[in-house]
XYZ file of C-alpha atoms in Angstrom:
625
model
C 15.428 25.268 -3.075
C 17.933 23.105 -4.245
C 19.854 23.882 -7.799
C 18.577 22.760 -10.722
C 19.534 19.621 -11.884
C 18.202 20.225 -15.994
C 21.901 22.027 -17.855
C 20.993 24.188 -20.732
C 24.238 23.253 -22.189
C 23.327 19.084 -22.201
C 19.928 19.834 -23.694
C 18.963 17.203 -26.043
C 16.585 19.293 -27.501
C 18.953 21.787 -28.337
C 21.553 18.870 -29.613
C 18.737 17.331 -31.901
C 17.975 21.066 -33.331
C 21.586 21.174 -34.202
C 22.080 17.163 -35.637
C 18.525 17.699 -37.664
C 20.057 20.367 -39.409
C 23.147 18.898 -40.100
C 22.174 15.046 -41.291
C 18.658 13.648 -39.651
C 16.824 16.332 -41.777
C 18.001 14.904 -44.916
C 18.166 11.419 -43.586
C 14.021 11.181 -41.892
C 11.898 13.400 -44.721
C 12.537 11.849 -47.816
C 12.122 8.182 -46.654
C 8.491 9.312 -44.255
C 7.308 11.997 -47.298
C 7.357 8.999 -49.746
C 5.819 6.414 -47.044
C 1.664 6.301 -48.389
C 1.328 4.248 -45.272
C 1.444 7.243 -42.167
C 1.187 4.564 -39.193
C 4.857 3.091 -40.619
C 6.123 6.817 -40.066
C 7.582 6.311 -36.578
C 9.179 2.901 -37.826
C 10.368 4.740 -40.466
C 12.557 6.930 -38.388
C 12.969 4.769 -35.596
C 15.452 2.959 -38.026
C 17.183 6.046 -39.213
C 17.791 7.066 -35.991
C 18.980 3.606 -34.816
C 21.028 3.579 -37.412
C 22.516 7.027 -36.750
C 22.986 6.455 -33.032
C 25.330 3.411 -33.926
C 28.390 6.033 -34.482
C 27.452 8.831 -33.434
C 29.209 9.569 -29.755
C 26.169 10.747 -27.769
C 27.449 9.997 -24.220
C 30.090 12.414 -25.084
C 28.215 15.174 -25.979
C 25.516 15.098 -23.767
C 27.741 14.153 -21.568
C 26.174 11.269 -19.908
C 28.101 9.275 -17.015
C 26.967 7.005 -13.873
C 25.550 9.057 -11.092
C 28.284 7.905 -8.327
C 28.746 8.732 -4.523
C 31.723 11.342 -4.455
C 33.257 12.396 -1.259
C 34.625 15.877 -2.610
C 31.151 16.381 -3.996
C 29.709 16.124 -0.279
C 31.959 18.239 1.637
C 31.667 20.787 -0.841
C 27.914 20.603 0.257
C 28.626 20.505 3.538
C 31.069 23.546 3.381
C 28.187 25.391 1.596
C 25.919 24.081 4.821
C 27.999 25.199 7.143
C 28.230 29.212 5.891
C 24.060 28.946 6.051
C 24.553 27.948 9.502
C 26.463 30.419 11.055
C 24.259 32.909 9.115
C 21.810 34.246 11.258
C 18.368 33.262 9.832
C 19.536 31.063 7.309
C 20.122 27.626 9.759
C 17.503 26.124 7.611
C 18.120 26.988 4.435
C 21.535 24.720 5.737
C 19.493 21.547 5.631
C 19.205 21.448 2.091
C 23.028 20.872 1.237
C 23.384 19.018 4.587
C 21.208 16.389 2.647
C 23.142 16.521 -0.211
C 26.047 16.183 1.409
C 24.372 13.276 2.719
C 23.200 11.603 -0.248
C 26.305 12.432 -2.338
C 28.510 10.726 0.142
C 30.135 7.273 0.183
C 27.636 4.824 2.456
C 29.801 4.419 6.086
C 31.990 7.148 5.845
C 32.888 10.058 7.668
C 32.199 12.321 5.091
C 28.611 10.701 5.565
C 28.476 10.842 9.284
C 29.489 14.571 9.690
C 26.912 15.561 7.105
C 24.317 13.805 9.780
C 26.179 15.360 12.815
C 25.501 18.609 11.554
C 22.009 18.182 10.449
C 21.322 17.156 14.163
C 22.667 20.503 15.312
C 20.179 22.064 13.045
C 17.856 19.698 14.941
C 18.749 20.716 18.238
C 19.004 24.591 17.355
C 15.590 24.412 15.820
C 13.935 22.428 19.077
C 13.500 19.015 16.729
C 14.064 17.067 19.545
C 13.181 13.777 18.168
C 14.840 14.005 14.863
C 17.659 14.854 16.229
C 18.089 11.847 18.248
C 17.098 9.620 15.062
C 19.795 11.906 12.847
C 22.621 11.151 15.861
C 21.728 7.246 15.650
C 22.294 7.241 11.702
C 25.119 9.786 12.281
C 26.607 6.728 14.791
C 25.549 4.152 12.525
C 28.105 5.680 9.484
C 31.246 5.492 11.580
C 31.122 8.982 13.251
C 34.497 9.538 14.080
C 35.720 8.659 17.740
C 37.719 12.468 18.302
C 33.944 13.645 18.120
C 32.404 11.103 20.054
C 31.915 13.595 23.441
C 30.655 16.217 21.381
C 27.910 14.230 19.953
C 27.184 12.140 23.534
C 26.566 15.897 25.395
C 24.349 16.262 22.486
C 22.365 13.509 22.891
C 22.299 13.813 26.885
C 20.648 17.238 26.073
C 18.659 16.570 24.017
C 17.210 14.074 26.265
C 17.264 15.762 29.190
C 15.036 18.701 27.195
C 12.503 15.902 26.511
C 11.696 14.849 29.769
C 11.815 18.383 30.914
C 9.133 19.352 28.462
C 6.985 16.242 29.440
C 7.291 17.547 32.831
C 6.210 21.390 32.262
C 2.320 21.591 33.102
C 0.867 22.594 29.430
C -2.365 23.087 30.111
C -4.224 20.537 28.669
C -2.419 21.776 24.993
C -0.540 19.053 23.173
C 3.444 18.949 23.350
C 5.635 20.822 20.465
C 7.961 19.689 20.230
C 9.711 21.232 17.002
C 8.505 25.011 15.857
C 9.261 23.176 12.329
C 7.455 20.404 12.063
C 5.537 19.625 9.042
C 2.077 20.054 8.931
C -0.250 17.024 8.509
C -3.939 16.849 8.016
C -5.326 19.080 10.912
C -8.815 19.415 9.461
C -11.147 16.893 8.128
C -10.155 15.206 5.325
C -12.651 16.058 2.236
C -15.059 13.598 1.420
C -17.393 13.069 -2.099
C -20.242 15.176 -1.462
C -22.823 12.661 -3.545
C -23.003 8.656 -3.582
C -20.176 7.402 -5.509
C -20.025 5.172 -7.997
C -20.306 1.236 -7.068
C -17.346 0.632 -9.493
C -15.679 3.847 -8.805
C -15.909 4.899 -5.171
C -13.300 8.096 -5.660
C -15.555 9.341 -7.797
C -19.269 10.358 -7.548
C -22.192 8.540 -9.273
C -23.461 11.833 -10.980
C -20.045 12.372 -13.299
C -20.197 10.388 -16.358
C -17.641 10.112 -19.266
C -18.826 10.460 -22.700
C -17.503 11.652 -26.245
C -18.218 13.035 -29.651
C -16.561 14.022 -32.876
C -16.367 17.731 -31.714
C -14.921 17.519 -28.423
C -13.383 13.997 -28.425
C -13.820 12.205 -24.300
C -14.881 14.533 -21.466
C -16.930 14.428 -18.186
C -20.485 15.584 -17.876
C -22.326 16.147 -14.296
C -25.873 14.618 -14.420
C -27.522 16.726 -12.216
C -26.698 20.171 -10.931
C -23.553 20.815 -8.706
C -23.253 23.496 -6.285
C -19.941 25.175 -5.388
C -17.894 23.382 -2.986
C -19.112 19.480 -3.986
C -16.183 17.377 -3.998
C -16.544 15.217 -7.168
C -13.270 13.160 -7.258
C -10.709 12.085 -4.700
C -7.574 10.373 -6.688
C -4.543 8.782 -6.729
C -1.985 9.108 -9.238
C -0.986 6.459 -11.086
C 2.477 7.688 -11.020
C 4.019 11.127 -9.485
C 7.535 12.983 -10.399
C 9.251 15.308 -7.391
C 10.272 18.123 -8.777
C 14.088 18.116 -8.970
C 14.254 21.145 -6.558
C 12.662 19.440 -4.236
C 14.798 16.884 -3.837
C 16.765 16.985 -0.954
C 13.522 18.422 0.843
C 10.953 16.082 0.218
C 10.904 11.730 0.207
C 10.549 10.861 -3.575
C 7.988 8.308 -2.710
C 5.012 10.268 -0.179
C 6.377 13.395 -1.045
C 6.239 14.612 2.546
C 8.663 17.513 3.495
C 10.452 15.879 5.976
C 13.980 17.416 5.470
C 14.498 16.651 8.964
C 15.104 12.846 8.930
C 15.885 11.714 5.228
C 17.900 8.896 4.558
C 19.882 8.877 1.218
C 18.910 5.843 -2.297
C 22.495 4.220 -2.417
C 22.568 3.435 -6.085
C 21.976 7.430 -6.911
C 22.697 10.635 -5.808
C 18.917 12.315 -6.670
C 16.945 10.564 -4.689
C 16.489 10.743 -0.617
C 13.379 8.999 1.797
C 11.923 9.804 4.550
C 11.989 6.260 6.025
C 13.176 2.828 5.137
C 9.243 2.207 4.608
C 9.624 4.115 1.925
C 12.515 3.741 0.304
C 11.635 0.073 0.131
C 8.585 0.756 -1.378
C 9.952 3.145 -4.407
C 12.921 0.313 -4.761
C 10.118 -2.285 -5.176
C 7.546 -0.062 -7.266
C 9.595 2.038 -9.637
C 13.210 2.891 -8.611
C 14.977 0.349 -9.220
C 13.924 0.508 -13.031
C 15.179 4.264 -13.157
C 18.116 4.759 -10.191
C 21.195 4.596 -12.563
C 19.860 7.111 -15.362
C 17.678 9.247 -13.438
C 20.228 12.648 -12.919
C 21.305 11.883 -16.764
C 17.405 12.204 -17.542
C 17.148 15.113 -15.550
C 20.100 16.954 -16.740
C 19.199 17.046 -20.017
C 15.476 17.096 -20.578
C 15.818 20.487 -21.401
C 12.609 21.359 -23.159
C 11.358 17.912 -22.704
C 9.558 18.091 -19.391
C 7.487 14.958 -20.080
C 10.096 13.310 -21.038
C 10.889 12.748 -16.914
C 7.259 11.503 -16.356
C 7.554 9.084 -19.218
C 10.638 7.564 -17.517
C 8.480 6.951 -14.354
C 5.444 5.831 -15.686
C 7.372 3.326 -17.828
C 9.087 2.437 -14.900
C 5.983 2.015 -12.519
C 4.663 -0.240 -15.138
C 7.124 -2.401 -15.782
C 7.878 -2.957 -12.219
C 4.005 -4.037 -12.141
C 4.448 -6.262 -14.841
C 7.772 -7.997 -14.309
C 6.766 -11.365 -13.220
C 4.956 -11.851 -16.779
C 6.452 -9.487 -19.184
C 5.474 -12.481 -21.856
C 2.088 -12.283 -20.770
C 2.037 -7.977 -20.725
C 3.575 -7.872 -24.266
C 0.911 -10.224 -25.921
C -2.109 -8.020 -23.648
C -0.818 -4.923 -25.053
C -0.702 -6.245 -28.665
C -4.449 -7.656 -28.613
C -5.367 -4.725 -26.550
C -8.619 -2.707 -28.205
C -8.032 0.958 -26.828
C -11.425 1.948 -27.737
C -12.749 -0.205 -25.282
C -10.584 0.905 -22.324
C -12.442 2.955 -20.241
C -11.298 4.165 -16.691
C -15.346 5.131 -15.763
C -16.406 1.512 -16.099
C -13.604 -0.541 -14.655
C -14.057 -2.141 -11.189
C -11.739 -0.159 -8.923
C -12.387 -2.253 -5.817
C -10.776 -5.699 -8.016
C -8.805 -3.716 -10.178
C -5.681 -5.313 -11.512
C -2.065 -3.657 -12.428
C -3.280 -4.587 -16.244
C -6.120 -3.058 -15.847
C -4.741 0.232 -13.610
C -2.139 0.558 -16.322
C -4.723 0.063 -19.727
C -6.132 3.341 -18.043
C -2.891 5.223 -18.614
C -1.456 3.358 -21.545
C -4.846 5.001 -23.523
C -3.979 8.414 -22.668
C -3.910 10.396 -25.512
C -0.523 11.334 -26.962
C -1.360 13.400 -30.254
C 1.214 11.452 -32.355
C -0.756 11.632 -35.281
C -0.622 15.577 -35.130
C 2.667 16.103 -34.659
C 5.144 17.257 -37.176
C 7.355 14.959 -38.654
C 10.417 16.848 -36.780
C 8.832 16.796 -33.422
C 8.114 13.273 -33.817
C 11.651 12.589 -34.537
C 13.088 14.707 -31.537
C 10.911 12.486 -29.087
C 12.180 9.356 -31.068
C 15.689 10.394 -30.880
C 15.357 11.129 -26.620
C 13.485 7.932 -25.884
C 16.042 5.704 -27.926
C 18.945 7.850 -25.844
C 17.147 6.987 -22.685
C 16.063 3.346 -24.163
C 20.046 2.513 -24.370
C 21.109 4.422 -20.788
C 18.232 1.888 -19.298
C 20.234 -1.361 -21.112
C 23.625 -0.343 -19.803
C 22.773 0.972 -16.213
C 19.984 -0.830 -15.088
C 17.896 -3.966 -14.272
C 16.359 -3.222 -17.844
C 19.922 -4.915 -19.587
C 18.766 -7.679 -17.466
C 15.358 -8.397 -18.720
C 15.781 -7.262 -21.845
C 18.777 -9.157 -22.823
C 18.411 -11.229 -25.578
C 15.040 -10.450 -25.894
C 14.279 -8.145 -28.446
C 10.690 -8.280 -27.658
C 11.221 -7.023 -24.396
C 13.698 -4.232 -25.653
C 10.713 -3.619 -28.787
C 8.300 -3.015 -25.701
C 10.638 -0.824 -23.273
C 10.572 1.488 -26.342
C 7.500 1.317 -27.372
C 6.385 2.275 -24.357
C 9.086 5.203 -23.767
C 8.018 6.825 -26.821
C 4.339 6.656 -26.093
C 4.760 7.969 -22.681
C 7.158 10.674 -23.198
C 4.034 12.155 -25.630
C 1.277 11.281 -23.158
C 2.827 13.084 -20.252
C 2.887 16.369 -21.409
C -0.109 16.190 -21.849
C -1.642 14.509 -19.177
C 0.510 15.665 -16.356
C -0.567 18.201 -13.422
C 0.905 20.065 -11.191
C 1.566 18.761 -7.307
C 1.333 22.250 -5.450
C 1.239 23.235 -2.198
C 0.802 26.530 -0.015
C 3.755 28.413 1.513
C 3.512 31.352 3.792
C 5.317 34.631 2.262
C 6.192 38.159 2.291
C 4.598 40.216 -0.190
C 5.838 43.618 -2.393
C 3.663 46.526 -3.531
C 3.200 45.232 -6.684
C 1.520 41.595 -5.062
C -0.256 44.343 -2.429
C -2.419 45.609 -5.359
C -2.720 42.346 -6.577
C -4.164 40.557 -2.924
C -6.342 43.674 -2.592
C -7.672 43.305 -5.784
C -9.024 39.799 -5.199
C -10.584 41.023 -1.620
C -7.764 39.881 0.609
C -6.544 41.567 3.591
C -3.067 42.422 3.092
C -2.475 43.560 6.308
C -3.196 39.391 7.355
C 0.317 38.199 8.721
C 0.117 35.035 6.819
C 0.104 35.520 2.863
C 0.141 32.443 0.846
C 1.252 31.733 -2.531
C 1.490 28.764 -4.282
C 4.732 26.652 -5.658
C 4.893 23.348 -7.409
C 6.761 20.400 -6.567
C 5.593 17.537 -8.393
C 3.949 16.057 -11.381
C 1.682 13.465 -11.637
C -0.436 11.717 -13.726
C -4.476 11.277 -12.642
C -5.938 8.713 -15.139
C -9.604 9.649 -14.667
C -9.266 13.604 -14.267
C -6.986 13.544 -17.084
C -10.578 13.014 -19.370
C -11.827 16.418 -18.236
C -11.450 19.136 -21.508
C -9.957 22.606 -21.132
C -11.572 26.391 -20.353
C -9.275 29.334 -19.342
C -12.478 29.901 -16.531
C -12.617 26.494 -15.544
C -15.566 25.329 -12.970
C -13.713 22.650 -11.399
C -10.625 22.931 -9.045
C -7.588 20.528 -7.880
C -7.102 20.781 -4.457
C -3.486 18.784 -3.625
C -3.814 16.824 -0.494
C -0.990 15.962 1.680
C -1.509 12.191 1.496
C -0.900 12.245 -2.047
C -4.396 12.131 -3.514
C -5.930 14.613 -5.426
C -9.807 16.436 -5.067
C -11.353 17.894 -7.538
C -13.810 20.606 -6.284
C -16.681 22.277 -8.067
C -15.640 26.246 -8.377
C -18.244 27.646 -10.024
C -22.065 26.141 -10.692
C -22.280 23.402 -12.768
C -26.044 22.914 -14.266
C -27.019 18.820 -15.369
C -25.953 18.407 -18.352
C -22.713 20.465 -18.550
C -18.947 19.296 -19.271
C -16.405 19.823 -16.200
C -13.549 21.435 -16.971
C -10.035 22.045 -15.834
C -7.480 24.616 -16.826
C -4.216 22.977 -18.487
C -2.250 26.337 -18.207
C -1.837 29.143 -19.758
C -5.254 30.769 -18.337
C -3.858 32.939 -16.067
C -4.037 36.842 -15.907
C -0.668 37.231 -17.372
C -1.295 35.803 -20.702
C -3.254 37.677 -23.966
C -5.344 35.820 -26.060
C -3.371 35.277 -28.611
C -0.358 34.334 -26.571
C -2.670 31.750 -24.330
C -4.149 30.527 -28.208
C -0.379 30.180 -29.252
C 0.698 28.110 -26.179
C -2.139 25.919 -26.237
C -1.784 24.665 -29.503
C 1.456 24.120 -29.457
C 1.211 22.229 -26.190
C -2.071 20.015 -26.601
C -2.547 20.650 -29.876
C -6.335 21.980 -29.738
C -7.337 25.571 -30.086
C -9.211 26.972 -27.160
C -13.005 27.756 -27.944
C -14.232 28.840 -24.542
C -15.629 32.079 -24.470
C -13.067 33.830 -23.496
C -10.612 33.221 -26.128
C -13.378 33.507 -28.826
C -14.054 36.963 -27.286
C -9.944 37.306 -27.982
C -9.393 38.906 -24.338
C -7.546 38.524 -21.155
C -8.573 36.082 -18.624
C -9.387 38.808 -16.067
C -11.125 38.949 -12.206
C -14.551 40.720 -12.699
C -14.262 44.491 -10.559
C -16.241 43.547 -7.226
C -18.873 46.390 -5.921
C -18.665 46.972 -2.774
C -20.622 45.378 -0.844
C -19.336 42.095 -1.965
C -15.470 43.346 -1.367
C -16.308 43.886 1.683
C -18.251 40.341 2.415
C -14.770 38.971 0.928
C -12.311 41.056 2.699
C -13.872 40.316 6.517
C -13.324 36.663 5.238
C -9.524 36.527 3.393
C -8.205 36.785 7.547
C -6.403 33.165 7.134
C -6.591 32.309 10.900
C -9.980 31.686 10.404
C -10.793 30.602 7.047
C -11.794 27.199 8.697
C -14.613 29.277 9.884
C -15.154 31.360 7.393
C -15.431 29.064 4.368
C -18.737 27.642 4.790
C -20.156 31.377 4.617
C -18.044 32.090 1.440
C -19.560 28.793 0.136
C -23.312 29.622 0.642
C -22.049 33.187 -0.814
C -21.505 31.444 -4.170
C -24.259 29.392 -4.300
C -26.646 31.896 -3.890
C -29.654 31.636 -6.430
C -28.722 34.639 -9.131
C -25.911 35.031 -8.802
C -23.904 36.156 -11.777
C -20.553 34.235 -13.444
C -19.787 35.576 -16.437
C -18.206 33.228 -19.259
C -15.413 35.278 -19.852
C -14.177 36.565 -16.439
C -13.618 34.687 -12.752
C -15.018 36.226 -9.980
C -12.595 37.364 -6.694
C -14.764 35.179 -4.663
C -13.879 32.177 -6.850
C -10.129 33.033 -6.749
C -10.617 33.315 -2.864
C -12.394 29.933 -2.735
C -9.651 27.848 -4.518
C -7.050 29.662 -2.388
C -8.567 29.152 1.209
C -9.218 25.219 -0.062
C -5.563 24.780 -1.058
C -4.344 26.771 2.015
C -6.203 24.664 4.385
C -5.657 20.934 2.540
C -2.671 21.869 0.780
C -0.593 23.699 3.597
C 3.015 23.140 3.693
C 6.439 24.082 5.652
C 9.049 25.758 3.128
C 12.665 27.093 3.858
C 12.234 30.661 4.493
C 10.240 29.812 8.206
C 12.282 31.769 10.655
C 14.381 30.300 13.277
C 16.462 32.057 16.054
C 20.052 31.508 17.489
C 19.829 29.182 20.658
C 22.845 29.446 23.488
C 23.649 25.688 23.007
C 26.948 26.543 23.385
C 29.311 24.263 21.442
C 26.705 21.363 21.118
C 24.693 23.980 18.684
C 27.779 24.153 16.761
C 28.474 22.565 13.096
C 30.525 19.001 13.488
C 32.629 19.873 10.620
């Protein structure tokens, strides 16, 4: 993975602890303590803050500057690249900071075009026959120097010369690799809704219904019974967040891992595409309204982490609504958000006002927060309201226009506290090795340890699902998210569900690792609810109930992953089985095995530790410079 981008020592959070101390205590309670009127609260401090932020020298100690293309930055990169290289085993873990030499570099320079020579003899070394001819044209197409011209020519001639060779070799009816790296698409069939959907809502099926009540507030309810396995929702996020990490690994707008071929954003250093396609695409639907504050925004979010989604959502919005911001400011000011629900909208006509009401409604718990908290989020959003006005298209729009600059803060504010709480986890599945300690663990849950491949999951994105966000919390949720690799989300039925009963998710913190009171703790503080589900009101662990043995043995002939395809449907009637037992408090192994063989078969992903083995390419195999 890449290095962080977020900088302890430029956290805002941390600044604001320090300045509330110092002045914006004194300056925000007495004025908001005295106010009778508690919806004029965030005006209230809104001002002083303004008001403080006037003189107060906040670039310099946060140390905020224009994210620039630096030449020194990218050899430095490269340099890095180029030990990984001639490391035995590490020649892809050298892609990363190849790409970052690539998008730190000046566009048509050499500095540039060596970064791309030497990704293509990571190509070539690691059979990627075809990206390495596309990563020699761009390579050609930023002025690769002329004393290296041969070099790269014998390098294409090869490379070409390997492709019709392998065209030629019989392969027995088996399709051509190419690459031993190439990412993994969608080899099995896509999941579909397992009931009729909704005529209004076709991701979703007809049976889930949202409804609410004074004790649990919105939440989804299944009208008849649902059996393990049914696929209940297939969605698209409204807007999605790489993780920083991932950023010279994945394209910021489809998220593929396609490290192989990415092309650098020119106006930033953070950002890099698999494909003009979709660079356009983010330039036209968010980008543009984020490119020159993004690594600022990263860099010091610090404890903020929703802060990042806010910035993208507000920018995916306002890119929708550009054409008529007049229009979108007097909407959201008549706009009734009791009526807005996401259930009863027509998705097949659905407009960007109405996609957007959908989000905008989220809840953001302002009303709950304390009157410091409150104020940190005011003070980041009007930091990150101001970097937009200087850097971006935002100065444009909003110039003299305070209505427009009212509503780009507005809606920072409100989506810096909505995404926190709405956000989920993108994951995905890498193969790994495993220690003693994760030996117990596998075995424990029925898996065969001694199975070559051994998944575990990482994140590398956040996104924000407008109707799954309605589902309430358990620690032993009954409904899963499967991540697919075209971006959507499906959310699949765990556990049985009888008519009648809520669907719920997890939002974190139910995991084996956490006590009750701890889980209780984080919750609260988080989403601002404490957990009733029965296994926080029976104050204990979330734990795996002990298996007998017969049924750790059903489980262990099954956790073999090279044929989970074929053994998932027997897992599946397994569960479903009339009697049998899930207790409230406890999962069972075979529902931990069901959400993992789901994710490793939808969810599947290449990841930097894959092998790959020394070629004798001679000097064509060999770093540019």
């Amino acid at each position: 993975m890449s290095e962080r981008l977020q900088d302890d020592a430029w956290d805002v959070g941390n600044l604001f602890d320090q300045l509330w101390e110092e002045s914006l205590k004194q300056r925000i309670i007495e004025p908001t303590q005295n106010q009778p009127d508690k919806d004029k609260i965030p005006e209230i401090i809104k001002r002083e803050i303004d008001e403080f932020l006037r003189t107060f020298p906040f670039h310099d100690r946060l140390k905020l500057q224009p994210d620039t293309k630096d030449n020194a930055n990218a050899v430095a990169a490269r340099n890095r690249g180029n030990e990984l290289f001639a490391t035995e085993g590490e020649c892809l873990k050298s892609l990363q900071h190849y790409n970052e030499s690539i998008a730190c570099s000046e566009p048509g320079s050499e500095t540039r075009a060596l970064a791309y020579g030497n990704r293509s003899a990571v190509c070539l070394r690691l059979d990627m026959y075809e990206e390495c001819l596309e990563t020699i044209r761009l390579a050609r197409a930023s002025n690769y120097p002329a004393r290296l011209a041969d070099k790269m020519n014998k390098r294409e001639q090869h490379v070409k010369r390997r492709i019709e060779e392998m065209y030629a070799e019989p392969c027995d009816g088996k399709p051509i690799e190419f690459g031993k790296h190439r990412p993994r698409y969608m080899v099995y069939p896509e999941l579909k809704l397992s009931y009729e959907a909704h005529a209004n809502v076709p991701q979703l099926v007809k049976c889930v219904e949202l409804r609410q009540n004074s004790e649990v507030g919105r939440h989804l309810v299944t009208t008849q019974k649902l059996k393990v396995g049914d696929v209940l929702l297939i969605e698209k996020p409204y807007a999605s967040m790489l993780n920083d990490q991932e950023r010279y690994k994945r394209c910021d707008f489809c998220q593929n891992e396609d490290r192989f071929t990415l092309i650098p954003c020119e106006g930033c250093t953070v950002t890099m595409y698999c494909s003009k396609e979709c660079m356009d695409k983010a330039h036209k639907q968010y980008h543009r309204y984020e490119c020159g504050v993004l690594r600022d925004c990263w860099r010091m979010i610090g404890s903020l982490p929703g802060g990042i989604m806010g910035l993208r959502t507000v920018a995916t919005a306002f890119a929708s609504f550009e054409q008529d911001l007049e229009g979108w400011i007097d909407h959201l000011n008549t706009l009734d958000e009791a009526k807005v629900n996401a259930f009863t909208v027509d998705w097949n006509e659905i407009t960007d006002s109405d996609m957007y009401d959908t989000v905008h409604v989220l809840a953001t718990n302002q009303k709950r927060r304390s009157c410091k908290d409150l104020a940190m989020l005011i003070f980041f959003a009007s930091i990150v309201h101001r970097l937009l006005l200087e850097r971006t298209e935002l100065g444009t729009l909003c110039e003299s226009n305070p209505a427009r600059s009212k509503l780009l803060f507005d809606l920072l504010l409100r989506h810096v506290q909505t995404s926190p709480i709405n956000k989920k986890q993108v994951s995905h599945m890498k193969c790994c090795e495993i220690d003693q300690e994760d030996e117990y663990e596998f075995n424990n849950f029925g898996y065969d340890s001694d199975d070559e491949d051994i998944f575990e999951e990482r994140t590398h994105a956040i996104a924000v699902y407008p109707l799954f966000s309605m589902a309430n919390h358990s620690c032993i949720p009954n409904v899963a998210p499967i991540h697919l690799l075209d971006g959507r989300c499906a959310f699949v039925v765990s556990r049985p569900i009888a008519a009648g009963e809520q669907l719920f998710d997890v939002y974190g913190f139910g995991t084996t690792e956490f006590a009750s009171s701890l889980r209780l703790l984080c919750l609260e503080q988080c989403y601002y609810f404490k957990c009733r589900c029965a296994v926080c009101e029976s104050c204990s662990y979330v734990s795996v109930r002990n298996m007998n043995q017969e049924e750790e043995k059903f489980l262990r002939a099954m956790s073999n992953s090279v044929q989970m395809r074929n053994h998932l449907p027997k897992l599946i009637e397994h569960m479903n089985e009339v009697g049998r037992c899930y207790p409230k408090h406890q999962y069972t192994a075979a529902e931990v095995m069901l959400v993992r063989s789901l994710r490793i078969i939808h969810s599947y992903s290449l990841e930097d530790d894959a092998e790959d083995e020394f070629g004798n390419f001679g000097v064509l195999g060999s770093c540019d410079g």
